[in-house]
Amino acid sequence: MTTTHIYNAKISGRCDLQEIWIYHGKITSHPCGPADTTIDAQGGFLLPGLWDQHVHVDLEAQEHTRIDLRDTSSPHDVLERVGTYVRDLRSGKAAPQVADSNVPIMIQASGFRPSIWKDPAKVSELDNVTGDYPVLMISGDAHSGWLNSAAQQLFGLDHYDGLIRENEWFCLMNRITETPDYLPRLHQGMEAFIQRAGSLGVVGLRDMSFSDAMWTTWPTSMTGRLHVAVSCYPEQLQERIDQGLFTGAVYPGAGKGVDIYQGPLKMISDGSLGTRTAYCCQPYDDGGHGVQNFDRDQIRHYMGLAQAHGFEIAIHAIGDAAMDDVLSVCEAFEAAGKPLKGSLEHVQLLGSGQASRLASLGISASIQPAHLLDDYPLAQVIWPDRMERCYAFADLEKAGVHLMMGSDAPVAPMNPWLAMAAAVYRGPVGGGRPGTVGGDVPALSGGSALGDSTSGDESPWEWEPSQRLSLQTALEASTNGNRLRDGDPGDVVIVDRDPLAYCHDKADGETGDACAQEIARNLLNTQVWVTVRDGKIVYEA
C-alpha cells in the first residue's frame, strides 16, 4: 500500500491551507510515516473524487466510431447524412469506421431523435441509400433503433418496416455484442473514455451496459484507474447468482488492485420521453400511455430474486405511472419486512406524493440533470400539462430523498460538472432558443456548455426554476458519499477554484436567476488539475 501526502491545498469554507494523507487507500488528517507520493496542490481546492452513477460504457466508448446524427431533425436529414457516408465509403473518400481491416464492414450511427419527426422512419428509404452495406442506427435515448434490410438479415430478424423499440430493441442490443466489429469498436474508444474520466475528476462509475466485455477483455492497467460497479439485467441475473455474485462482490476475472465489483440488478420498467414511450398516468396526444416493459408482477418477481440473493436494484422509471408501479412493489416488500436497497433511475416525471413515498423507502433517486437541457423543447410539445412535475429535484431534496447523479452517457456526456450545472440552474447559461432538440444544447454534442449562445434573436429559458437543486446537494450527489473525512476513500480531486464559493457568498434563499447562472458558470469553468484514485494519481493536467 502506498502513502500519499497532499499539501498546500484549500478546502471550501476554510481560510488556511490544508494537508491530508492517504494511507492504505483511506484519508487521514494525521501524518502516517514517509510518503511514497507527494502532491503540491499549489493552492488548488481539494474535493472528493466524482462518480457517474449511470453510464453505458460500451455505447459511450464506441461513440466516436459512429456517424453523429445528434443535429438531425427528420428522417430525411438522417438519410442524407448516412447516404453521403456510404457514397464516400464506396468511392474511397471515407475510411471504414473500424481500423481493423479484417473486420467485416458494418456502418453504425447514433443520436437521432424520432419524437421530433413529422414523418416516419422507412426501411425501404434507408435501403435506397445504403444498398447491401449493413447499417445499424441507435436513437439518442437508446430506446429505439433503425436498421436497414441488410442489417436485419445479418441478425436474422423478421423484417421491420420502421423503428425497433423498447424490449425488442433491448434484446437486439444484447446481440450487438456478438458482431465481429463490437470489440474492435470498443477497444478503439476505451483508452479515450478512461482518460476523459480522469480529466473530469471521475474516479468511479456504475456501468449499465448490456455487456461486461469492456471489463473482462481489457488490461488491468486500464481498468485500475476507476472504481466500477457492473450492473446486470434480468436475463443475466440467474447466471450471476449461479456464479455466487451479489452487489459488492469482486467481479470474476478482475485483476489484483482492480476495483471492479458486481453492481445492482438493472431493470428498464418503462420507455422514454424521447421515444414517447415513458409510461404515464395521463395519455399522450395519440391516446397512448407509453410502454410497460415489465408489469408489476414481473417487477415483483425480479426484485424478489435480487433481494433474496444480495443484489441491490437500479430500476429505470421515467413516467409517473412507471414510478407508481415500482414504488408500490417496493412498499409491499417493505411491509413484508424485506426492504429493498438501491435506486430508481431517472425519476423524470413525479406524481403527487411520490417523492415522499420514495424517501420513506430509503431508496435513492439516481438522476441525470443534463437530460433536461435536451428534453425541454420536446416536453413542451409532449407533456405541456405536466412541465412543472418534470425533473423535480427540489421536491426530491425537500422530501429527504438520497440523490445520486450521473449522465446516462452517451445520451448526455459523461461530465459531472455539466450535470451539476444543469441541476442548479435548469436552463442554458447564455440563453437558448427552445423549439428544436439538440441544436440548442451544444454541450450535448461537445460545444459550449449549457447552450451558451450569442445570437441576438434567442431568449433565455429556465425549466421551472423552483425545482433547482441546491449547490451543496448537487456536489454531494456527485461524490458517492465521500466528504474528505478521516476514513473516507482515498479518492480526491484538485481543482482550480471553489465550486461551493456561492454557498459562502450568498445568504440562504438568495438564488435568483443571475446567481444561479453564476453558480452554473463557475461549475462549468472548473478545471481539474489532479485526480487521485485510491491514493494513486490517475490524471494530471
Coordinates of C-alpha atoms in Angstrom, one line a residue:
M1 CA 0.0 0.0 0.0
T2 CA 1.2 3.5 -0.8
T3 CA 1.1 6.6 1.3
T4 CA 0.2 9.8 -0.4
H5 CA 0.7 13.3 1.1
I6 CA -1.2 16.2 -0.4
Y7 CA -0.3 19.7 0.9
N8 CA -0.8 23.4 0.1
A9 CA -4.5 22.6 -0.6
K10 CA -7.6 24.7 0.1
I11 CA -10.8 23.2 1.3
S12 CA -14.1 25.0 0.7
G13 CA -15.1 27.1 3.7
R14 CA -11.7 27.2 5.3
C15 CA -9.2 30.0 5.2
D16 CA -5.9 28.3 5.9
L17 CA -4.0 25.8 3.7
Q18 CA -4.7 22.2 4.4
E19 CA -2.9 18.9 4.1
I20 CA -4.1 15.3 4.1
W21 CA -2.6 11.8 3.9
I22 CA -4.0 8.8 2.1
Y23 CA -2.9 5.7 3.8
H24 CA -4.0 2.2 2.9
G25 CA -6.5 3.7 0.5
K26 CA -8.2 5.8 3.2
I27 CA -8.0 9.6 4.0
T28 CA -6.4 10.7 7.3
S29 CA -5.6 14.1 8.6
H30 CA -2.6 12.9 10.5
P31 CA 0.9 12.1 9.3
C32 CA 1.5 8.4 8.8
G33 CA 5.2 7.9 8.0
P34 CA 7.2 8.7 4.9
A35 CA 5.1 9.4 1.8
D36 CA 5.6 7.4 -1.4
T37 CA 3.9 10.2 -3.3
T38 CA 3.7 13.9 -2.5
I39 CA 1.4 16.3 -4.3
D40 CA 1.8 20.1 -4.0
A41 CA -1.8 21.3 -4.6
Q42 CA -0.4 24.8 -5.2
G43 CA -3.4 26.5 -3.6
G44 CA -5.9 24.4 -5.6
F45 CA -9.1 23.3 -4.0
L46 CA -9.5 19.7 -2.7
L47 CA -12.7 17.8 -3.4
P48 CA -13.9 14.2 -3.1
G49 CA -13.5 12.2 -6.3
L50 CA -16.5 12.4 -8.5
W51 CA -18.8 9.5 -9.6
D52 CA -21.0 9.0 -12.6
Q53 CA -23.8 6.8 -11.3
H54 CA -25.3 5.8 -14.6
V55 CA -23.1 5.2 -17.7
H56 CA -23.5 2.8 -20.7
V57 CA -19.7 2.4 -21.1
D58 CA -19.8 0.3 -24.2
L59 CA -22.0 2.7 -26.1
E60 CA -20.1 5.7 -24.9
A61 CA -16.7 4.3 -25.7
Q62 CA -17.8 3.4 -29.2
E63 CA -19.5 6.8 -30.0
H64 CA -16.5 8.2 -31.9
T65 CA -16.7 5.3 -34.4
R66 CA -20.3 6.1 -35.4
I67 CA -21.9 8.7 -37.7
D68 CA -23.1 11.6 -35.4
L69 CA -26.8 12.2 -36.0
R70 CA -27.5 14.5 -33.0
D71 CA -28.1 17.6 -35.0
T72 CA -30.6 15.9 -37.4
S73 CA -34.3 16.8 -37.2
S74 CA -36.0 14.5 -39.7
P75 CA -35.7 11.1 -41.4
H76 CA -34.6 13.0 -44.5
D77 CA -31.6 14.5 -42.6
V78 CA -30.6 11.1 -41.3
L79 CA -30.8 9.5 -44.8
E80 CA -28.8 12.3 -46.3
R81 CA -26.1 12.0 -43.7
V82 CA -25.8 8.3 -43.8
G83 CA -26.2 8.2 -47.6
T84 CA -23.3 10.6 -48.0
Y85 CA -21.0 8.4 -45.9
V86 CA -21.9 5.3 -47.9
R87 CA -21.1 7.0 -51.1
D88 CA -17.8 8.3 -49.8
L89 CA -17.0 4.8 -48.4
R90 CA -17.7 3.3 -51.8
S91 CA -15.5 5.8 -53.6
G92 CA -12.7 5.6 -51.1
K93 CA -13.2 9.2 -49.8
A94 CA -14.2 7.9 -46.3
A95 CA -12.4 5.3 -44.2
P96 CA -14.2 2.3 -42.6
Q97 CA -15.4 3.0 -39.1
V98 CA -13.3 0.2 -37.6
A99 CA -9.5 0.4 -38.1
D100 CA -9.1 -3.4 -38.3
S101 CA -9.3 -4.2 -42.0
N102 CA -10.1 -7.9 -41.2
V103 CA -13.4 -7.0 -39.7
P104 CA -16.5 -7.1 -42.0
I105 CA -17.9 -3.6 -42.6
M106 CA -20.9 -2.6 -40.6
I107 CA -22.0 1.0 -40.6
Q108 CA -23.2 2.4 -37.4
A109 CA -24.7 5.8 -36.5
S110 CA -26.3 7.3 -33.3
G111 CA -28.1 10.3 -31.9
F112 CA -31.2 10.7 -33.9
R113 CA -34.4 11.7 -32.0
P114 CA -37.6 10.3 -33.6
S115 CA -40.0 12.0 -31.3
I116 CA -39.5 15.3 -33.1
W117 CA -40.0 13.8 -36.6
K118 CA -43.2 14.5 -38.6
D119 CA -42.6 11.7 -41.0
P120 CA -42.0 8.0 -40.0
A121 CA -38.7 6.1 -40.5
K122 CA -39.0 3.8 -43.5
V123 CA -36.6 0.9 -44.0
S124 CA -37.2 0.9 -47.8
E125 CA -35.9 4.5 -47.9
L126 CA -32.8 3.6 -45.8
D127 CA -32.2 0.6 -48.2
N128 CA -32.2 3.0 -51.1
V129 CA -29.2 5.0 -49.8
T130 CA -27.3 2.2 -48.2
G131 CA -27.6 -0.8 -50.6
D132 CA -26.0 -4.0 -49.3
Y133 CA -23.9 -2.4 -46.5
P134 CA -25.4 -3.4 -43.1
V135 CA -26.5 -0.2 -41.3
L136 CA -27.5 0.0 -37.6
M137 CA -28.5 3.3 -36.1
I138 CA -29.1 3.9 -32.3
S139 CA -31.5 6.6 -31.2
G140 CA -30.3 9.4 -29.0
D141 CA -32.1 8.0 -25.9
A142 CA -31.0 4.4 -26.8
H143 CA -34.6 3.2 -26.6
S144 CA -35.0 2.5 -30.3
G145 CA -33.0 1.7 -33.4
W146 CA -33.3 1.8 -37.2
L147 CA -31.8 -1.0 -39.2
N148 CA -31.7 -1.5 -43.0
S149 CA -32.7 -4.8 -44.5
A150 CA -29.0 -6.0 -44.8
A151 CA -28.5 -5.5 -41.0
Q152 CA -31.8 -7.1 -40.2
Q153 CA -30.9 -10.1 -42.3
L154 CA -27.5 -10.2 -40.5
F155 CA -29.3 -10.6 -37.2
G156 CA -31.9 -13.0 -38.5
L157 CA -34.8 -10.7 -37.7
D158 CA -38.3 -10.8 -39.1
H159 CA -38.5 -7.7 -41.4
Y160 CA -39.3 -4.4 -39.6
D161 CA -40.7 -1.6 -41.7
G162 CA -39.7 1.1 -39.3
L163 CA -38.1 1.6 -35.9
I164 CA -37.5 -1.2 -33.4
R165 CA -38.4 0.0 -29.9
E166 CA -38.1 -0.9 -26.2
N167 CA -37.9 -4.6 -25.2
E168 CA -37.5 -5.8 -28.8
W169 CA -34.7 -3.3 -29.3
F170 CA -33.0 -4.1 -26.0
C171 CA -32.9 -7.8 -27.0
L172 CA -31.2 -6.8 -30.1
M173 CA -28.7 -4.6 -28.2
N174 CA -27.7 -7.7 -26.3
R175 CA -26.9 -9.3 -29.6
I176 CA -24.8 -6.4 -30.9
T177 CA -22.0 -7.7 -28.6
E178 CA -21.8 -10.8 -30.9
T179 CA -21.0 -8.9 -34.1
P180 CA -17.4 -9.0 -35.4
D181 CA -16.9 -5.2 -35.0
Y182 CA -18.1 -4.9 -31.4
L183 CA -14.8 -5.5 -29.6
P184 CA -12.6 -3.5 -32.1
R185 CA -15.0 -0.5 -31.8
L186 CA -14.9 -0.9 -28.0
H187 CA -11.2 -1.1 -27.8
Q188 CA -10.7 1.9 -30.1
G189 CA -12.6 4.0 -27.6
M190 CA -11.8 2.7 -24.2
E191 CA -8.5 4.5 -23.7
A192 CA -10.0 7.8 -24.6
F193 CA -13.0 7.1 -22.3
I194 CA -10.9 6.3 -19.2
Q195 CA -8.6 9.3 -19.9
R196 CA -11.6 11.6 -20.2
A197 CA -13.0 10.3 -16.9
G198 CA -9.8 11.2 -15.1
S199 CA -9.7 14.6 -16.7
L200 CA -13.1 15.4 -15.3
G201 CA -12.3 14.1 -11.8
V202 CA -14.3 10.9 -12.2
V203 CA -12.9 8.1 -10.0
G204 CA -15.9 5.7 -10.2
L205 CA -19.0 4.8 -12.1
R206 CA -21.9 2.4 -12.2
D207 CA -21.9 0.8 -15.6
M208 CA -25.3 0.0 -17.1
S209 CA -24.1 -1.7 -20.3
F210 CA -25.8 -4.8 -21.6
S211 CA -22.3 -6.4 -21.8
D212 CA -19.4 -6.6 -19.4
A213 CA -16.9 -7.1 -22.3
M214 CA -15.1 -3.8 -21.5
W215 CA -14.1 -5.0 -18.0
T216 CA -13.4 -8.7 -18.8
T217 CA -11.3 -8.2 -22.0
W218 CA -9.3 -5.1 -21.1
P219 CA -5.9 -4.9 -19.5
T220 CA -6.0 -4.3 -15.7
S221 CA -3.6 -1.3 -16.2
M222 CA -6.5 0.4 -17.8
T223 CA -9.4 -0.6 -15.6
G224 CA -7.3 0.0 -12.5
R225 CA -7.9 3.7 -12.9
L226 CA -11.6 3.6 -11.9
H227 CA -13.9 2.0 -9.4
V228 CA -16.5 0.2 -11.4
A229 CA -19.8 -1.4 -10.4
V230 CA -21.1 -3.6 -13.2
S231 CA -24.8 -4.0 -13.3
C232 CA -26.7 -7.0 -14.7
Y233 CA -30.1 -7.2 -16.4
P234 CA -33.0 -9.7 -15.6
E235 CA -31.9 -12.1 -18.3
Q236 CA -28.4 -12.2 -16.8
L237 CA -29.5 -12.3 -13.1
Q238 CA -29.7 -16.1 -12.6
E239 CA -26.3 -16.6 -14.2
R240 CA -24.8 -14.1 -11.8
I241 CA -26.5 -15.8 -8.9
D242 CA -25.1 -19.2 -10.1
Q243 CA -21.6 -17.6 -10.1
G244 CA -22.1 -16.7 -6.5
L245 CA -22.1 -13.0 -7.1
F246 CA -24.0 -10.3 -5.2
T247 CA -23.8 -6.5 -5.1
G248 CA -20.4 -5.6 -3.9
A249 CA -18.7 -8.9 -4.7
V250 CA -15.4 -8.7 -6.7
Y251 CA -16.2 -9.3 -10.3
P252 CA -14.9 -12.5 -11.9
G253 CA -11.6 -12.0 -13.7
A254 CA -10.8 -8.7 -12.1
G255 CA -7.0 -8.5 -11.5
K256 CA -5.3 -7.6 -8.2
G257 CA -5.8 -4.0 -7.3
V258 CA -8.6 -3.5 -9.8
D259 CA -11.8 -2.3 -8.3
I260 CA -14.4 -4.0 -10.4
Y261 CA -17.4 -5.2 -8.5
Q262 CA -20.8 -6.6 -9.1
G263 CA -23.3 -3.8 -9.2
P264 CA -27.2 -3.8 -9.0
L265 CA -29.9 -5.5 -10.9
K266 CA -30.9 -3.1 -13.7
M267 CA -34.5 -3.2 -15.0
I268 CA -35.9 -0.9 -17.6
S269 CA -39.5 -0.7 -16.4
D270 CA -40.8 1.8 -19.0
G271 CA -39.8 3.7 -22.1
S272 CA -38.5 7.3 -22.5
L273 CA -39.7 10.8 -23.3
G274 CA -37.6 10.8 -26.4
T275 CA -39.3 7.8 -27.9
R276 CA -42.8 8.8 -26.5
T277 CA -42.9 5.5 -24.5
A278 CA -42.4 6.7 -20.9
Y279 CA -45.4 5.1 -19.0
C280 CA -47.6 7.9 -17.8
C281 CA -50.9 8.2 -15.9
Q282 CA -52.2 10.8 -18.4
P283 CA -52.2 9.9 -22.1
Y284 CA -50.1 11.3 -24.9
D285 CA -51.8 13.2 -27.7
D286 CA -52.2 10.0 -29.6
G287 CA -54.1 8.4 -26.7
G288 CA -51.4 6.0 -25.6
H289 CA -50.0 6.0 -22.1
G290 CA -46.5 4.7 -23.1
V291 CA -44.9 1.3 -22.6
Q292 CA -44.6 -1.1 -19.7
N293 CA -41.5 -3.1 -20.4
F294 CA -42.3 -5.0 -17.2
D295 CA -45.6 -5.2 -15.4
R296 CA -45.9 -5.2 -11.6
D297 CA -45.8 -9.0 -11.3
Q298 CA -42.6 -9.2 -13.3
I299 CA -41.1 -6.3 -11.3
R300 CA -42.0 -8.1 -8.1
H301 CA -40.5 -11.4 -9.3
Y302 CA -37.2 -10.0 -10.3
M303 CA -36.9 -7.7 -7.3
G304 CA -37.6 -10.7 -5.0
L305 CA -35.0 -12.8 -6.7
A306 CA -32.5 -9.9 -6.4
Q307 CA -33.3 -9.3 -2.8
A308 CA -33.0 -13.0 -1.8
H309 CA -29.5 -13.2 -3.3
G310 CA -28.0 -9.9 -2.1
F311 CA -28.5 -7.8 -5.1
E312 CA -29.4 -4.1 -4.9
I313 CA -31.8 -2.7 -7.5
A314 CA -31.5 0.0 -10.1
I315 CA -34.9 0.4 -11.7
H316 CA -35.5 2.7 -14.6
A317 CA -38.7 4.6 -14.1
I318 CA -39.4 7.8 -16.1
G319 CA -43.1 8.2 -16.3
D320 CA -45.3 8.8 -13.2
A321 CA -47.2 5.5 -13.9
A322 CA -44.0 3.6 -14.0
M323 CA -42.9 5.3 -10.8
D324 CA -46.2 4.2 -9.1
D325 CA -45.6 0.6 -10.3
V326 CA -42.1 0.4 -8.9
L327 CA -42.9 2.3 -5.6
S328 CA -45.9 0.0 -5.0
V329 CA -43.8 -3.1 -5.3
C330 CA -41.1 -1.6 -3.1
E331 CA -43.7 -0.7 -0.5
A332 CA -45.0 -4.3 -0.5
F333 CA -41.5 -5.6 0.2
E334 CA -41.1 -3.0 3.0
A335 CA -44.4 -4.1 4.6
A336 CA -43.3 -7.7 4.5
G337 CA -40.2 -6.8 6.4
K338 CA -37.9 -7.3 3.4
P339 CA -36.8 -3.7 2.5
L340 CA -35.0 -3.3 -0.8
K341 CA -31.8 -1.4 -1.3
G342 CA -30.8 0.5 -4.4
S343 CA -32.1 3.2 -6.6
L344 CA -34.8 4.4 -9.0
E345 CA -33.2 5.6 -12.2
H346 CA -34.1 8.8 -14.0
V347 CA -37.3 9.8 -12.0
Q348 CA -38.2 12.3 -14.6
L349 CA -41.9 12.8 -14.0
L350 CA -43.1 12.8 -10.4
G351 CA -46.7 12.2 -9.4
S352 CA -48.4 13.5 -6.3
G353 CA -46.8 12.2 -3.1
Q354 CA -44.2 10.1 -5.0
A355 CA -41.2 12.0 -3.6
S356 CA -42.3 11.3 0.0
R357 CA -43.0 7.7 -0.8
L358 CA -39.5 7.3 -2.2
A359 CA -38.0 9.0 0.8
S360 CA -39.8 6.7 3.2
L361 CA -38.4 3.6 1.5
G362 CA -34.8 4.8 1.8
I363 CA -34.2 4.1 -1.8
S364 CA -32.1 6.6 -3.8
A365 CA -33.1 8.6 -6.8
S366 CA -30.4 8.3 -9.5
I367 CA -30.9 11.4 -11.6
Q368 CA -29.3 12.8 -14.8
P369 CA -29.9 16.5 -14.8
A370 CA -28.2 17.3 -18.2
H371 CA -31.2 15.5 -19.9
L372 CA -33.4 18.4 -19.1
L373 CA -31.4 20.6 -21.5
D374 CA -32.3 18.3 -24.3
D375 CA -35.8 17.4 -23.2
Y376 CA -37.2 20.9 -22.6
P377 CA -38.4 21.6 -26.2
L378 CA -39.8 18.1 -26.6
A379 CA -41.6 18.2 -23.2
Q380 CA -43.3 21.4 -24.2
V381 CA -44.9 19.5 -27.0
I382 CA -45.5 16.1 -25.5
W383 CA -46.1 17.0 -21.8
P384 CA -47.3 20.6 -21.8
D385 CA -49.7 19.9 -18.9
R386 CA -47.0 18.4 -16.6
M387 CA -43.9 20.5 -17.2
E388 CA -43.8 21.6 -13.5
R389 CA -43.6 18.0 -12.4
C390 CA -40.6 17.1 -14.6
Y391 CA -37.1 16.8 -13.1
A392 CA -38.5 17.8 -9.7
F393 CA -35.1 18.0 -8.0
A394 CA -36.2 20.4 -5.3
D395 CA -39.2 18.2 -4.4
L396 CA -36.9 15.2 -4.0
E397 CA -34.4 17.2 -2.0
K398 CA -37.1 18.6 0.4
A399 CA -38.6 15.2 0.9
G400 CA -35.3 13.9 2.0
V401 CA -34.6 11.5 -0.8
H402 CA -31.0 10.5 -1.1
L403 CA -29.8 11.7 -4.6
M404 CA -27.1 10.2 -6.9
M405 CA -26.1 11.9 -10.1
G406 CA -24.9 10.7 -13.4
S407 CA -25.1 11.2 -17.1
D408 CA -26.7 8.2 -18.8
A409 CA -23.8 8.6 -21.3
P410 CA -23.9 8.6 -24.3
V411 CA -27.4 10.0 -24.0
A412 CA -25.7 13.0 -22.3
P413 CA -22.0 13.5 -22.0
M414 CA -20.2 11.9 -19.1
N415 CA -19.4 15.2 -17.4
P416 CA -20.4 15.7 -13.7
W417 CA -19.7 19.4 -14.0
L418 CA -22.4 19.7 -16.7
A419 CA -24.8 17.6 -14.6
M420 CA -24.3 19.8 -11.5
A421 CA -24.7 23.0 -13.5
A422 CA -27.9 21.8 -15.2
A423 CA -29.3 20.8 -11.7
V424 CA -28.6 24.1 -10.1
Y425 CA -29.7 26.4 -13.0
R426 CA -32.1 24.4 -15.2
G427 CA -31.5 26.4 -18.4
P428 CA -28.9 27.5 -20.9
V429 CA -26.5 29.8 -19.2
G430 CA -26.2 32.2 -22.1
G431 CA -29.7 31.9 -23.4
G432 CA -31.1 29.4 -25.8
R433 CA -33.9 29.1 -28.3
P434 CA -36.4 26.4 -27.3
G435 CA -38.1 24.7 -30.3
T436 CA -35.5 22.2 -31.5
V437 CA -33.8 19.3 -29.8
G438 CA -30.0 19.0 -29.7
G439 CA -29.1 22.1 -31.7
D440 CA -29.8 24.4 -28.8
V441 CA -27.7 22.4 -26.4
P442 CA -24.2 22.4 -27.9
A443 CA -22.9 20.8 -24.7
L444 CA -24.6 17.6 -25.7
S445 CA -22.5 17.5 -28.9
G446 CA -19.3 18.8 -27.4
G447 CA -19.8 22.5 -27.8
S448 CA -20.2 25.3 -25.3
A449 CA -21.8 24.1 -22.1
L450 CA -25.4 24.6 -21.2
G451 CA -26.3 26.0 -24.6
D452 CA -24.3 29.2 -24.2
S453 CA -25.4 31.3 -27.2
T454 CA -24.6 34.7 -28.7
S455 CA -27.4 35.1 -31.3
G456 CA -29.4 38.2 -30.6
D457 CA -32.8 36.6 -31.5
E458 CA -32.6 34.0 -28.8
S459 CA -34.5 34.3 -25.5
P460 CA -33.3 32.7 -22.3
W461 CA -35.4 30.0 -20.6
E462 CA -35.3 28.1 -17.3
W463 CA -37.4 25.0 -16.8
E464 CA -39.4 25.5 -13.5
P465 CA -36.7 27.4 -11.5
S466 CA -38.5 26.5 -8.3
Q467 CA -37.2 22.9 -8.8
R468 CA -33.5 23.9 -8.8
L469 CA -31.2 21.7 -6.7
S470 CA -29.0 23.3 -4.1
L471 CA -25.4 23.5 -5.0
Q472 CA -24.3 21.7 -1.8
T473 CA -26.6 18.8 -2.6
A474 CA -25.6 18.7 -6.2
L475 CA -21.9 18.2 -5.2
E476 CA -22.7 15.6 -2.6
A477 CA -24.8 13.7 -5.1
S478 CA -21.8 13.5 -7.3
T479 CA -19.2 12.2 -4.8
N480 CA -20.7 8.8 -3.7
G481 CA -20.8 9.9 0.0
N482 CA -17.2 10.8 0.3
R483 CA -16.7 14.1 2.3
L484 CA -12.9 14.0 2.8
R485 CA -13.4 12.8 6.4
D486 CA -10.9 10.5 8.2
G487 CA -11.6 7.0 6.9
D488 CA -13.3 8.1 3.7
P489 CA -12.0 6.6 0.4
G490 CA -8.6 8.0 -0.8
D491 CA -10.3 9.4 -3.9
V492 CA -9.7 13.1 -4.3
V493 CA -9.6 15.8 -7.0
I494 CA -7.6 19.1 -7.0
V495 CA -9.4 21.9 -9.0
D496 CA -8.6 25.5 -9.8
R497 CA -11.5 27.1 -7.9
D498 CA -14.0 26.6 -5.1
P499 CA -17.2 25.1 -6.7
L500 CA -19.0 26.0 -3.5
A501 CA -18.0 29.6 -3.4
Y502 CA -21.5 30.9 -3.8
C503 CA -22.6 28.8 -0.8
H504 CA -20.4 31.1 1.3
D505 CA -21.0 34.4 -0.5
K506 CA -24.8 34.3 -0.8
A507 CA -27.4 34.3 2.0
D508 CA -29.9 31.5 2.3
G509 CA -32.6 31.8 -0.3
E510 CA -30.6 34.3 -2.4
T511 CA -30.6 32.1 -5.5
G512 CA -32.2 34.2 -8.2
D513 CA -31.6 33.7 -11.9
A514 CA -28.4 35.7 -12.1
C515 CA -26.9 34.0 -9.0
A516 CA -27.9 30.5 -10.4
Q517 CA -26.3 31.4 -13.7
E518 CA -23.1 32.4 -12.0
I519 CA -23.1 29.2 -9.9
A520 CA -23.5 27.2 -13.1
R521 CA -20.8 29.1 -15.0
N522 CA -18.4 28.6 -12.0
L523 CA -19.0 24.8 -12.2
L524 CA -18.6 24.6 -15.9
N525 CA -15.4 26.6 -15.9
T526 CA -13.8 24.5 -13.2
Q527 CA -10.5 22.9 -14.3
V528 CA -9.3 19.6 -12.9
W529 CA -5.6 19.7 -12.1
V530 CA -5.1 16.3 -10.5
T531 CA -7.3 13.2 -10.0
V532 CA -6.3 10.6 -7.3
R533 CA -8.0 7.2 -7.0
D534 CA -7.2 5.0 -4.0
G535 CA -4.2 7.2 -3.2
K536 CA -2.7 6.9 -6.7
I537 CA -2.5 9.7 -9.3
V538 CA -4.6 8.7 -12.3
Y539 CA -4.7 12.0 -14.1
E540 CA -2.6 15.2 -14.1
A541 CA -3.4 18.2 -16.3

